[in-house]
CSV table of C-alpha atoms in Angstrom, one decimal:
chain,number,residue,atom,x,y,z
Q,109,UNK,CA,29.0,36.3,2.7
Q,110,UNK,CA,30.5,36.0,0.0
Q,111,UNK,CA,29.8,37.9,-3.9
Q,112,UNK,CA,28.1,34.7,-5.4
Q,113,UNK,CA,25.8,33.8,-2.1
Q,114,UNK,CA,24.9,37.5,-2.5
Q,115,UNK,CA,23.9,36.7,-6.2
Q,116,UNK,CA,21.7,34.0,-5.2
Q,117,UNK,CA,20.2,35.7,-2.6
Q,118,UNK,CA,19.4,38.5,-5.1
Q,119,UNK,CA,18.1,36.2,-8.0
Q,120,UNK,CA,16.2,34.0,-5.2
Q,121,UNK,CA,14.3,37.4,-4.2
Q,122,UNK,CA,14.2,38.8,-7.7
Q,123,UNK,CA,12.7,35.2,-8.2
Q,124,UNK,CA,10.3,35.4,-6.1
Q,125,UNK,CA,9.4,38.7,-6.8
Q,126,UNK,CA,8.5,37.3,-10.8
Q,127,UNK,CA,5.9,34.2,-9.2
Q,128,UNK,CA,4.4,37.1,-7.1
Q,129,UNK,CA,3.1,38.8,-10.4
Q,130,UNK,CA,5.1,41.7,-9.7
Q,131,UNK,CA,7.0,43.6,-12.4
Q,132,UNK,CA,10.9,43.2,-12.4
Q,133,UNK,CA,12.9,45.2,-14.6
Q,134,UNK,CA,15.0,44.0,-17.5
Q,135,UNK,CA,12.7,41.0,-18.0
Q,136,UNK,CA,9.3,41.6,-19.6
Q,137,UNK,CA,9.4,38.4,-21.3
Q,138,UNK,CA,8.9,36.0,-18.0
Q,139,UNK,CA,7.1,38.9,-16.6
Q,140,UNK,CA,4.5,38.8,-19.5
Q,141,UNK,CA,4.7,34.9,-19.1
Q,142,UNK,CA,3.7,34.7,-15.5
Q,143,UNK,CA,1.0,37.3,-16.0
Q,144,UNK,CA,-0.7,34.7,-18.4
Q,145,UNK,CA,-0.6,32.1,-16.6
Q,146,UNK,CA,-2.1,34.1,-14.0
Q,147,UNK,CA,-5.3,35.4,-16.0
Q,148,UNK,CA,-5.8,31.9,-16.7
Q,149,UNK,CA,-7.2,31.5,-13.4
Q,150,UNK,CA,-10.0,34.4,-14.4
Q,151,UNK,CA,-11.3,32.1,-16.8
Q,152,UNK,CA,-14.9,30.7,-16.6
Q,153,UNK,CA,-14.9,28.1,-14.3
Q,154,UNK,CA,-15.8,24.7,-16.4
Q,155,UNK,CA,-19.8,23.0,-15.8
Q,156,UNK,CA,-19.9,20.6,-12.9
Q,157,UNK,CA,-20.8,17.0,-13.8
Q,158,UNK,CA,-24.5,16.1,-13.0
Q,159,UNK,CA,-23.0,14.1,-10.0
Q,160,UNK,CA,-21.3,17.1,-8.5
Q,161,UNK,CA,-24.4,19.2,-9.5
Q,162,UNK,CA,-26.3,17.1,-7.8
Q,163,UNK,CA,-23.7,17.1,-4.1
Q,164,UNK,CA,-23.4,20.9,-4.5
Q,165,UNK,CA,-27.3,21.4,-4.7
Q,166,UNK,CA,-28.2,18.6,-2.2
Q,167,UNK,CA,-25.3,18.4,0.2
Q,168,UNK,CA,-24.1,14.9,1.4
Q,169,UNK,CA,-25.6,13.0,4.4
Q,170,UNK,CA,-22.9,12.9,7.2
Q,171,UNK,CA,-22.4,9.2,7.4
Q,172,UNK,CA,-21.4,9.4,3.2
Q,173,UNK,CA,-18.2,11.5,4.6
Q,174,UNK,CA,-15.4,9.3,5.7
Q,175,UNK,CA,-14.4,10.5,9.2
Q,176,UNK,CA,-10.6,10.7,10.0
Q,177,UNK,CA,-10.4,8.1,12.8
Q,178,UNK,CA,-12.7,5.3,10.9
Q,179,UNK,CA,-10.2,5.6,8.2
Q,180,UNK,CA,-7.3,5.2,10.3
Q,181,UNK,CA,-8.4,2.4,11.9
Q,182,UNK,CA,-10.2,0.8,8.8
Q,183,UNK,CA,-6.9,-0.3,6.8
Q,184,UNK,CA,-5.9,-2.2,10.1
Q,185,UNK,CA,-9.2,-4.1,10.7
Q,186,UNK,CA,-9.5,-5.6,7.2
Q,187,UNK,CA,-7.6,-8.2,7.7
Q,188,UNK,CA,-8.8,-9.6,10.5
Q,189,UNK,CA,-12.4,-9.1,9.3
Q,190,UNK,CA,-11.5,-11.3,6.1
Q,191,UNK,CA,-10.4,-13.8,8.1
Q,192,UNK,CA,-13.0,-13.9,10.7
Q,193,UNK,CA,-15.7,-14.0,7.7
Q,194,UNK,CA,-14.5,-16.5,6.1
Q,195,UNK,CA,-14.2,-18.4,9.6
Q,196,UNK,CA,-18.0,-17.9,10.0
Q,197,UNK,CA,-18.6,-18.9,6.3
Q,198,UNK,CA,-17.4,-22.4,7.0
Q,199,UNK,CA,-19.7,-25.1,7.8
Q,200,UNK,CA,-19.5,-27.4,11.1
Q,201,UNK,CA,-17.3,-29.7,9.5
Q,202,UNK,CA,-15.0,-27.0,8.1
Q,203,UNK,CA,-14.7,-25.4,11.1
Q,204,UNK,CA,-13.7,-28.6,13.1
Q,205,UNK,CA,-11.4,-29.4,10.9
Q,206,UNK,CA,-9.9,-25.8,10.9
Q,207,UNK,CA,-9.6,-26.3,14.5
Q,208,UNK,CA,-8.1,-29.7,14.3
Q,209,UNK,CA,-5.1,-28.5,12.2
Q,210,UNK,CA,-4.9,-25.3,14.2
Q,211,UNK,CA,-4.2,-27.6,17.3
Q,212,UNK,CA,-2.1,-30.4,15.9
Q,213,UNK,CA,0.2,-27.5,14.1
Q,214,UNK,CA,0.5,-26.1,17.2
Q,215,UNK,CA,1.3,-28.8,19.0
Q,216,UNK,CA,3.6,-30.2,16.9
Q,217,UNK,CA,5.3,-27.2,16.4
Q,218,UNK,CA,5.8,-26.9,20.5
Q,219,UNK,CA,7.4,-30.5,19.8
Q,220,UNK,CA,9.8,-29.6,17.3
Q,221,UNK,CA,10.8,-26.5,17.7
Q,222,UNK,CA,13.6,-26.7,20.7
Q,223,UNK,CA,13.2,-23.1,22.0
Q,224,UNK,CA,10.7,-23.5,24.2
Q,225,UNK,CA,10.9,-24.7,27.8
Q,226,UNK,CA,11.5,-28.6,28.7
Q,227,UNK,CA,8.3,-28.3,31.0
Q,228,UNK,CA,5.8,-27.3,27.7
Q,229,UNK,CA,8.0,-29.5,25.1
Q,230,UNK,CA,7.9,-32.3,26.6
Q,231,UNK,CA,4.6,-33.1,27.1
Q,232,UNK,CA,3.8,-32.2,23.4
Q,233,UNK,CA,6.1,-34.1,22.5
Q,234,UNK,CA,4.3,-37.0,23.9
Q,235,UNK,CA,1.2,-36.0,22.3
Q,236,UNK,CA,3.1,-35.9,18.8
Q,237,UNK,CA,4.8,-39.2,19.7
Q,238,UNK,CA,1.3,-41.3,20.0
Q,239,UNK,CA,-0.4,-39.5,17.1
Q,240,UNK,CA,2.6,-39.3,14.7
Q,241,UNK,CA,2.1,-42.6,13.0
Q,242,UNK,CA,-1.8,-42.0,12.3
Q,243,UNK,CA,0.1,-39.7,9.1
Q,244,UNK,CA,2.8,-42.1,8.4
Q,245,UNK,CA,2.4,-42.8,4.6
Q,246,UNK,CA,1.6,-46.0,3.8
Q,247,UNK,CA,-0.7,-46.3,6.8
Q,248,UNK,CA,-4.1,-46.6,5.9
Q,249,UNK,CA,-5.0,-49.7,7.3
Q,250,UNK,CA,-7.5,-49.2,10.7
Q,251,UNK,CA,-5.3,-48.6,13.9
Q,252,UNK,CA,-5.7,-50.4,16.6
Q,253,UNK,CA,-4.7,-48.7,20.2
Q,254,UNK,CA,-2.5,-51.2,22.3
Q,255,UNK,CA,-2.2,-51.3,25.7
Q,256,UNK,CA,0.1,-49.9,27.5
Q,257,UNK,CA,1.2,-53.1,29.5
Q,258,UNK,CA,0.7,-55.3,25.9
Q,259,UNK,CA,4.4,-56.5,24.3
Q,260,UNK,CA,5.8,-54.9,21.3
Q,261,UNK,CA,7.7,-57.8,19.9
Q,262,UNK,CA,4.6,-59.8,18.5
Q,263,UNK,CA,5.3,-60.7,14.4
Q,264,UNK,CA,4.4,-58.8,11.5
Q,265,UNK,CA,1.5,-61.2,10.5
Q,266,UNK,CA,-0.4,-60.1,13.8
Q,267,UNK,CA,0.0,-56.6,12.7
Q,268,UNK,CA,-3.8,-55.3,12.1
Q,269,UNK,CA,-4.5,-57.2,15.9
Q,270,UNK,CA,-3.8,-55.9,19.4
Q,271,UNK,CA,-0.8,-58.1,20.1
Q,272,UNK,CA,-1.8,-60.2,23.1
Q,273,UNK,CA,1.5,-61.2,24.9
Q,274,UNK,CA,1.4,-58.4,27.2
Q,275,UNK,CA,3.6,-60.8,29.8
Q,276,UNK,CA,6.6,-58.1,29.3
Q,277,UNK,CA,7.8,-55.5,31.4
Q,278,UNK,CA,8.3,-52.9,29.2
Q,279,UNK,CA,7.8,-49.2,29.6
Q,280,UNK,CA,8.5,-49.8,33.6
Q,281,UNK,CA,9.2,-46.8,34.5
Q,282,UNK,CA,9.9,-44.7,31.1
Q,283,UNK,CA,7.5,-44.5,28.5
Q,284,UNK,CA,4.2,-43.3,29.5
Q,285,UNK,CA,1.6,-46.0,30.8
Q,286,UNK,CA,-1.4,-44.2,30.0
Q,287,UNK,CA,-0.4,-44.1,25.7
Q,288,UNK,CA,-1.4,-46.8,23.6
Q,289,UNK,CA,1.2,-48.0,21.6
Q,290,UNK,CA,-0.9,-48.8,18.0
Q,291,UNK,CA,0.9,-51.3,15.0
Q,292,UNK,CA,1.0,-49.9,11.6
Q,293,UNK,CA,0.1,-52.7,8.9
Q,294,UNK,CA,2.8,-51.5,6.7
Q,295,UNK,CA,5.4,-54.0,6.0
Q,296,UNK,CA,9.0,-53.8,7.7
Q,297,UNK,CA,7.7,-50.9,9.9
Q,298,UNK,CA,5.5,-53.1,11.9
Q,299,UNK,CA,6.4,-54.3,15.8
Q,300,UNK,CA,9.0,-56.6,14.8
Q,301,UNK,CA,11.2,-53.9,13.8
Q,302,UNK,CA,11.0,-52.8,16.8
Q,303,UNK,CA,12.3,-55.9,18.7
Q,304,UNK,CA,16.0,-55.1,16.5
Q,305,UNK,CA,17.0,-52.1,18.5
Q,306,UNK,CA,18.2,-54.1,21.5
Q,307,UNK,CA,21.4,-55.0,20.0
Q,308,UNK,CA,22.0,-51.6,18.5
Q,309,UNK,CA,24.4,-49.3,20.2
Q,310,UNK,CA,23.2,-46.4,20.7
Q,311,UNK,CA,19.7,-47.2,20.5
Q,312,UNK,CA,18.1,-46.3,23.9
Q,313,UNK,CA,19.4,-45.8,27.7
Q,314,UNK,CA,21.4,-48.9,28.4
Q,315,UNK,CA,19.7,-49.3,31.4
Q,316,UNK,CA,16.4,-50.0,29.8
Q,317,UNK,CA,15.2,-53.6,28.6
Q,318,UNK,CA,14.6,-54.3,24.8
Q,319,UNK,CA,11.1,-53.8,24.7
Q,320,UNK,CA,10.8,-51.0,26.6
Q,321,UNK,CA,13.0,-49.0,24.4
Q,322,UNK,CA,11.3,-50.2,21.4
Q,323,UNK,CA,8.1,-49.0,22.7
Q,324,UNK,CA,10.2,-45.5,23.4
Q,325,UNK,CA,10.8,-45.3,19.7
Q,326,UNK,CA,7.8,-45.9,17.9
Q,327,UNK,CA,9.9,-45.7,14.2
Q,328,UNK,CA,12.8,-48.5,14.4
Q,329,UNK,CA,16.0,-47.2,14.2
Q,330,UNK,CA,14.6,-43.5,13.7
Q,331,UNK,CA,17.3,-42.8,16.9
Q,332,UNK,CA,19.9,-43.9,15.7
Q,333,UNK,CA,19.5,-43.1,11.7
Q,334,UNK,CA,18.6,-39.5,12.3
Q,335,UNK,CA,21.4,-39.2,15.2
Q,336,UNK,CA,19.2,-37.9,17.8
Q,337,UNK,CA,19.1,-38.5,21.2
Q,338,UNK,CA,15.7,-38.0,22.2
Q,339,UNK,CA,14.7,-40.4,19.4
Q,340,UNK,CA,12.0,-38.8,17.5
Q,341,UNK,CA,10.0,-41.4,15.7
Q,342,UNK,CA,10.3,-41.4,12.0
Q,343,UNK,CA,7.2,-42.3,10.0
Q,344,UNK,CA,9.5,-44.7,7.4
Q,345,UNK,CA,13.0,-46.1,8.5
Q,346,UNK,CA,15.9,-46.0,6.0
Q,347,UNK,CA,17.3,-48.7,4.2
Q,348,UNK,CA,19.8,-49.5,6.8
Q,349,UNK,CA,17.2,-49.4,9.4
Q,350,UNK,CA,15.2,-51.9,7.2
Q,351,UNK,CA,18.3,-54.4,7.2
Q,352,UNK,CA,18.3,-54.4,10.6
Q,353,UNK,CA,15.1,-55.3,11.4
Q,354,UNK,CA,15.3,-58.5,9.4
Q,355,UNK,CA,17.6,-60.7,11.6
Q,356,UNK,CA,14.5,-59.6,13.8
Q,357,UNK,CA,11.7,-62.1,12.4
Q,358,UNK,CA,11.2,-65.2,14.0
I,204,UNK,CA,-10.3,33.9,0.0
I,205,UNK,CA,-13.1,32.9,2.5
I,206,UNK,CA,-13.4,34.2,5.6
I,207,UNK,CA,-14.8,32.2,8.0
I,208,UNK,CA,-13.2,29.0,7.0
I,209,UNK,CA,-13.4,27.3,10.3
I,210,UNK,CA,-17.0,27.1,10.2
I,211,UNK,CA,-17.5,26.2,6.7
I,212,UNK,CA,-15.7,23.5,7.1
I,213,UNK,CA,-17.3,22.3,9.6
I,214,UNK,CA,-20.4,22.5,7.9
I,215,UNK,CA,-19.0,20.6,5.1
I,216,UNK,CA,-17.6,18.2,7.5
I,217,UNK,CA,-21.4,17.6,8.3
I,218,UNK,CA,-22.3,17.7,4.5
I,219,UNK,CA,-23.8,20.9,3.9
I,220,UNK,CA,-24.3,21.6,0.3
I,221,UNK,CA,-24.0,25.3,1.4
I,222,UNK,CA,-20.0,25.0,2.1
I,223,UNK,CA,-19.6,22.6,-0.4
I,224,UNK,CA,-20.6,25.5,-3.1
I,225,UNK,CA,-18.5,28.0,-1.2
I,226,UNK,CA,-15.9,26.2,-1.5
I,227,UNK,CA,-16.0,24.9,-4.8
I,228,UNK,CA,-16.5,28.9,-5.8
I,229,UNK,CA,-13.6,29.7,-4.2
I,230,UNK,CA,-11.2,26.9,-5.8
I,231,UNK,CA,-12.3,25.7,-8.9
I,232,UNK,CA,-11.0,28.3,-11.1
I,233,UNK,CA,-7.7,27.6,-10.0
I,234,UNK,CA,-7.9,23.7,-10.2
I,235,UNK,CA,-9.0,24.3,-14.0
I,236,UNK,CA,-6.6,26.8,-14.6
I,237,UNK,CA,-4.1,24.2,-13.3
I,238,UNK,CA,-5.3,21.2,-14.5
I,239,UNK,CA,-5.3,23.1,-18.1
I,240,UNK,CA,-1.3,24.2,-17.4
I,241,UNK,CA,-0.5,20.7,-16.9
I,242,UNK,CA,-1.9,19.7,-20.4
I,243,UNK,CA,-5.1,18.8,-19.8
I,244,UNK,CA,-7.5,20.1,-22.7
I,245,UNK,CA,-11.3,19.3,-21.6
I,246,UNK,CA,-10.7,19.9,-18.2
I,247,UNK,CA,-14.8,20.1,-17.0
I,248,UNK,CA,-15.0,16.1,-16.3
I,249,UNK,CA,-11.3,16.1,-14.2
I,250,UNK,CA,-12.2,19.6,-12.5
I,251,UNK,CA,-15.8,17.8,-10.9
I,252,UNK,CA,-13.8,14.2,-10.5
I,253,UNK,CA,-11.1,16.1,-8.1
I,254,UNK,CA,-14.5,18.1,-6.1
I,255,UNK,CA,-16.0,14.8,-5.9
I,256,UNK,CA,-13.0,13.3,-4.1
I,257,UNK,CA,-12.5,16.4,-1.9
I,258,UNK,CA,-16.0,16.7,-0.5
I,259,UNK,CA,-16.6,12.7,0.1
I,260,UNK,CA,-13.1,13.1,1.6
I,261,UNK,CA,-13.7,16.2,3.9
I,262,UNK,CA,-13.7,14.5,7.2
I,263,UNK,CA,-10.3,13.1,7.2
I,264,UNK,CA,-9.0,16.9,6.4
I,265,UNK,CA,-7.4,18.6,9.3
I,266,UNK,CA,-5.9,22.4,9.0
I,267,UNK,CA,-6.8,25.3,8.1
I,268,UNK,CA,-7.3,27.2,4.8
I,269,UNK,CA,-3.5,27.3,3.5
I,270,UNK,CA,-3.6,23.6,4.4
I,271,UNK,CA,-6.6,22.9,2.5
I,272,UNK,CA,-5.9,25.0,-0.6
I,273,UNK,CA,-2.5,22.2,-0.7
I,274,UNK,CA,-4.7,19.2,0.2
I,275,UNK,CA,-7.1,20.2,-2.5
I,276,UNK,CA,-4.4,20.7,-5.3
I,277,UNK,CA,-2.6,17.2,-3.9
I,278,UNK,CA,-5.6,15.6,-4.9
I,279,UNK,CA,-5.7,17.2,-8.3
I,280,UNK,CA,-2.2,16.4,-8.9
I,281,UNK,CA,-3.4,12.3,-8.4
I,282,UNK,CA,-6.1,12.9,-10.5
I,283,UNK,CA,-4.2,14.2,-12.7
I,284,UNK,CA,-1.8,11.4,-12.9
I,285,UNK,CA,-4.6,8.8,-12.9
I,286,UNK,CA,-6.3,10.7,-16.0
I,287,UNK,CA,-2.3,10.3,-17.5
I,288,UNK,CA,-2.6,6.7,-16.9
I,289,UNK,CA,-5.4,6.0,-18.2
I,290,UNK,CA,-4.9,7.8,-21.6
I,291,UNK,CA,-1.7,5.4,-22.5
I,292,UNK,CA,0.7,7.2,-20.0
I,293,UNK,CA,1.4,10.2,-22.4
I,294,UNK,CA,1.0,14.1,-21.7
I,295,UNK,CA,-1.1,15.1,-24.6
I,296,UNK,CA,0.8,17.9,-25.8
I,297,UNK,CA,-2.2,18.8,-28.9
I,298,UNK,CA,-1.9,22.5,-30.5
I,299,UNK,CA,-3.7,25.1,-28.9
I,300,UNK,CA,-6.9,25.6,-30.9
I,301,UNK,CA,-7.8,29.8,-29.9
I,302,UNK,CA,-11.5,29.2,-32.4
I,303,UNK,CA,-12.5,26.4,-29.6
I,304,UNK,CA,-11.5,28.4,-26.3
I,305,UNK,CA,-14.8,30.6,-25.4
I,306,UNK,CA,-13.3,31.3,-21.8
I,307,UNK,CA,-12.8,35.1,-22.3
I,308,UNK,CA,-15.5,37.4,-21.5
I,309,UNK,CA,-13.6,40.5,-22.9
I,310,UNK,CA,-13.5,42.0,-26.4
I,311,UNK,CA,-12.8,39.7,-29.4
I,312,UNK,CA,-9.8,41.4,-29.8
I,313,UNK,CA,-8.5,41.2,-26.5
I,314,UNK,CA,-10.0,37.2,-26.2
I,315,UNK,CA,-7.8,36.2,-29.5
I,316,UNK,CA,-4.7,38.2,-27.9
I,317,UNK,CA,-5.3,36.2,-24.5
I,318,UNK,CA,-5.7,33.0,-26.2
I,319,UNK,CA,-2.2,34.2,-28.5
I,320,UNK,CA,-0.9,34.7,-25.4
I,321,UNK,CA,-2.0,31.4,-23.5
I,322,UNK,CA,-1.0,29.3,-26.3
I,323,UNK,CA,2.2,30.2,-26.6
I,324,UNK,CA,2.6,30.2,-22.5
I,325,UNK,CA,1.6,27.0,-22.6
I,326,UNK,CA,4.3,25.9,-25.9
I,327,UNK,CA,7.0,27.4,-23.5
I,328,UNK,CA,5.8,25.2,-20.2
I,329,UNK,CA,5.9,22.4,-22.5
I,330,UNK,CA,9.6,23.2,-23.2
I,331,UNK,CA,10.3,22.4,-19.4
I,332,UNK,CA,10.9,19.4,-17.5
I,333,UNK,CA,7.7,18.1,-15.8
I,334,UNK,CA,8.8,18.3,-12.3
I,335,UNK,CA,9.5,21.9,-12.9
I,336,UNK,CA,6.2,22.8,-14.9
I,337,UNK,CA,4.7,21.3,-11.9
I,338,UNK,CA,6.4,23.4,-9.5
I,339,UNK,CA,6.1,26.6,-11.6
I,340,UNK,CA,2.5,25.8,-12.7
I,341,UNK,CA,1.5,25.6,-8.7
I,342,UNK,CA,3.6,28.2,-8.0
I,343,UNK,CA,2.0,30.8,-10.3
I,344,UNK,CA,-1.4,29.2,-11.0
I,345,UNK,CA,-2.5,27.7,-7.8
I,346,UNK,CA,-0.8,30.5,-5.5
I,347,UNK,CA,1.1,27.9,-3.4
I,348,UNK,CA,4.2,29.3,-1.5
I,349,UNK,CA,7.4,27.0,-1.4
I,350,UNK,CA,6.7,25.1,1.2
I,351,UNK,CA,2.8,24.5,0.1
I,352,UNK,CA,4.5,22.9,-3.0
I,353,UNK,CA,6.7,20.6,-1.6
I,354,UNK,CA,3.9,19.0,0.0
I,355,UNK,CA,1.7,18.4,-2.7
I,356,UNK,CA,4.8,17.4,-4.9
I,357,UNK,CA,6.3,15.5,-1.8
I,358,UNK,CA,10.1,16.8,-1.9
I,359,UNK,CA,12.0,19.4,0.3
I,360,UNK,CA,11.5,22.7,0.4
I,361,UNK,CA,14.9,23.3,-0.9
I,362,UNK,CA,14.3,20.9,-4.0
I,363,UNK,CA,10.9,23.1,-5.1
I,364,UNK,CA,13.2,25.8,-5.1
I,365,UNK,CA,15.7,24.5,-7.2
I,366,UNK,CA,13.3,23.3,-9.6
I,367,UNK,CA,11.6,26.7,-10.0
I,368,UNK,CA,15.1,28.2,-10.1
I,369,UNK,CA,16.3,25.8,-12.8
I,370,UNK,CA,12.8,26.5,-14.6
I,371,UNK,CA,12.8,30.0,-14.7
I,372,UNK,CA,16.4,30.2,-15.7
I,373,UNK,CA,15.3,27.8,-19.1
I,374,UNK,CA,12.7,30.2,-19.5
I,375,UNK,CA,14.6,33.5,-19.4
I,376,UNK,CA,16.7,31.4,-21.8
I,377,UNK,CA,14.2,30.9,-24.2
I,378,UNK,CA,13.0,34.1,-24.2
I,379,UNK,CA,16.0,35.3,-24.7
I,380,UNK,CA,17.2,33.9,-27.3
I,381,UNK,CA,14.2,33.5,-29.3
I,382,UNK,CA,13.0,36.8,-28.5
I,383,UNK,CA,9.1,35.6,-27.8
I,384,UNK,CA,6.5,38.3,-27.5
I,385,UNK,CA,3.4,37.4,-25.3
């Protein structure tokens, strides 16, 4: 060690020696100092509060005194309790419709979101396909289900009625049987549109006939204007989408 | 010092206003005394505040009596600050008034030397950094060792003792050089 560690270590100790209370030579000042502050401690000790009075003469019941574990585990529970209370504060119709958005975010989340397995998204995917256009904007006309084996290619002005020219043999094979296929009364979105993405390239499987692809994509031209292959339906086509449904009408 | 702490706390644990005055007797001179060093002039209402909070608190405590005495002056010290905050976030720093101090029991003359002395203790703390009146304050007052201090204060070991070296070495300064009698 070397002469300055040994002069720390002395001045540590001598130091120490001084908070101790004990007298060091050659410094009477800090000793005098320390000693003060230590006789303040001898002072009277101040008058409890009536509140305090009161614990110190009466004691506390044991359930007052928060136990260690209970206020572990409280800080984590709280949450969970909010939420739960303000689930049970809802009425019936609050609570079915908390449940109803619960299940159609979930769902359409495990539509969207291409992570998950092809055996889970693609049935909820389905799901999302023949609900999607109950939330297109501009739809608040009543929806009317059609049937599976009903046409798609029926005009605009039969929009708001099931279209009755079901003599076509769509959906053989590829889109589900068992989903209605429903019109939307808004204008240029409607069934005709629908009829256009036969001549498009790109538009389907080629394999497929004209209607049944339309039926695939619910949204005209939502394939081929958002570039993707599985053609998820968009609730309003784009301008070029529009143009190409007009050669469409009869 | 008490000397069956296990089983006083235990009883306090179970609310006993029996331990609750033991151990109030056996730390509430030091929580004033401290709570005074740190600049607090009516200390009575903070002193029952920081009891309060220790005995509604008791159950959570685990340790023995070193480890209490520390958890007992960490609470003070967050009462303290609280009381800070609430009177606009300033240390009142008022002159020591020895008429309005009737703590001494001893002669008048040795009660206005005490209170002399006190007062001008407490102008040379004030003379320090905070961090190291703390350190020195619950080094001498409260009877804290090193490692006691750094976990009320929540630093290192090594830290608490640089402060109270730093502190002391002001202090022998000041003394020095301005030759101050006690």
């Amino acid at each position: 060690m070397s002469t300055f560690d040994d002069n720390q270590d002395m001045r540590a100790q001598r130091d120490e020696l001084l908070l101790a209370g004990h007298a060091v030579p050659d410094e009477p000042g800090i000793v005098d100092l320390v000693a003060t502050l230590r006789r303040s401690v001898d002072a009277p000790a101040p008058r409890p509060t009536p509140a305090l009075a009161v614990l110190l003469r009466d004691g506390l019941a044991a359930t007052a005194i928060v136990p260690a574990r209970a206020a572990a585990t409280e800080g984590a529970r709280r949450p969970l309790r909010r939420v739960w209370r303000y689930v049970a504060g809802l009425g019936l119709a609050g609570k079915i419709a908390l449940g109803a958005g619960v299940a159609f975010a979930g769902v359409t989340g495990a539509a969207t979101i291409g992570a998950v397995p092809h055996a889970i998204q693609a049935p909820a995917r389905a799901v999302v396909h023949g609900v999607e256009h109950l939330f297109a904007p501009g739809s608040h006309a009543p929806v009317v289900p059609v049937p599976a084996s009903s046409s798609a290619h029926s005009p605009a002005s039969d929009a708001p009625r099931p279209t009755s020219s079901g003599a076509q043999p769509a959906d053989s094979g590829h889109s589900p049987t068992s989903r209605p296929t429903p019109q939307e009364s808004a204008p240029g979105i409607g069934l005709d549109g629908r009829s256009s993405q036969a001549g498009r390239p790109g538009g389907g499987a080629p394999t497929l006939p004209a209607q049944a692809q339309a039926t695939e994509n619910a949204a005209p031209g939502s394939a081929v204007v958002h570039g993707k292959p599985d053609g998820l339906p968009s609730p309003t086509p784009s301008a070029s989408a529009r143009a190409d449904m007009e050669p469409a009408h009869p | 010092m008490i000397d069956d702490f296990g089983p006083v706390l235990a009883r306090a644990r179970a609310g006993s206003a029996e331990a609750f005055t033991l151990l109030y007797e056996d730390l509430v001179r030091p929580v004033a005394a401290y709570l005074r060093a740190r600049g607090v002039r009516d200390v009575d209402d903070l002193t029952s505040e920081v009891f309060l909070a220790v005995f509604t608190s008791v159950g959570r405590f685990t340790g023995g009596q070193e480890q209490f005495r520390s958890w007992v002056f960490t609470i003070a010290r967050r009462r303290l600050v609280d009381h800070w905050r609430s009177s606009s976030r300033t240390v009142p720093q008022e002159p020591y008034e020895p008429d309005d101090d009737d703590r001494s029991t001893e002669s008048a003359e040795d009660q206005a030397l005490d209170a002399l002395g006190e007062e001008r203790t407490l102008q040379l703390l004030a003379r320090l950094t905070d961090d190291q009146r703390e350190v020195l304050v619950l080094r001498i007052v409260a009877d804290l060792t090193v490692e006691q201090v750094a976990e009320v204060v929540g630093k290192r070991s090594g830290a608490v003792k640089a402060l109270q070296r730093r502190a002391l070495s002001t202090l022998r300064r000041i003394v020095e050089s301005e030759a101050v009698t006690l």
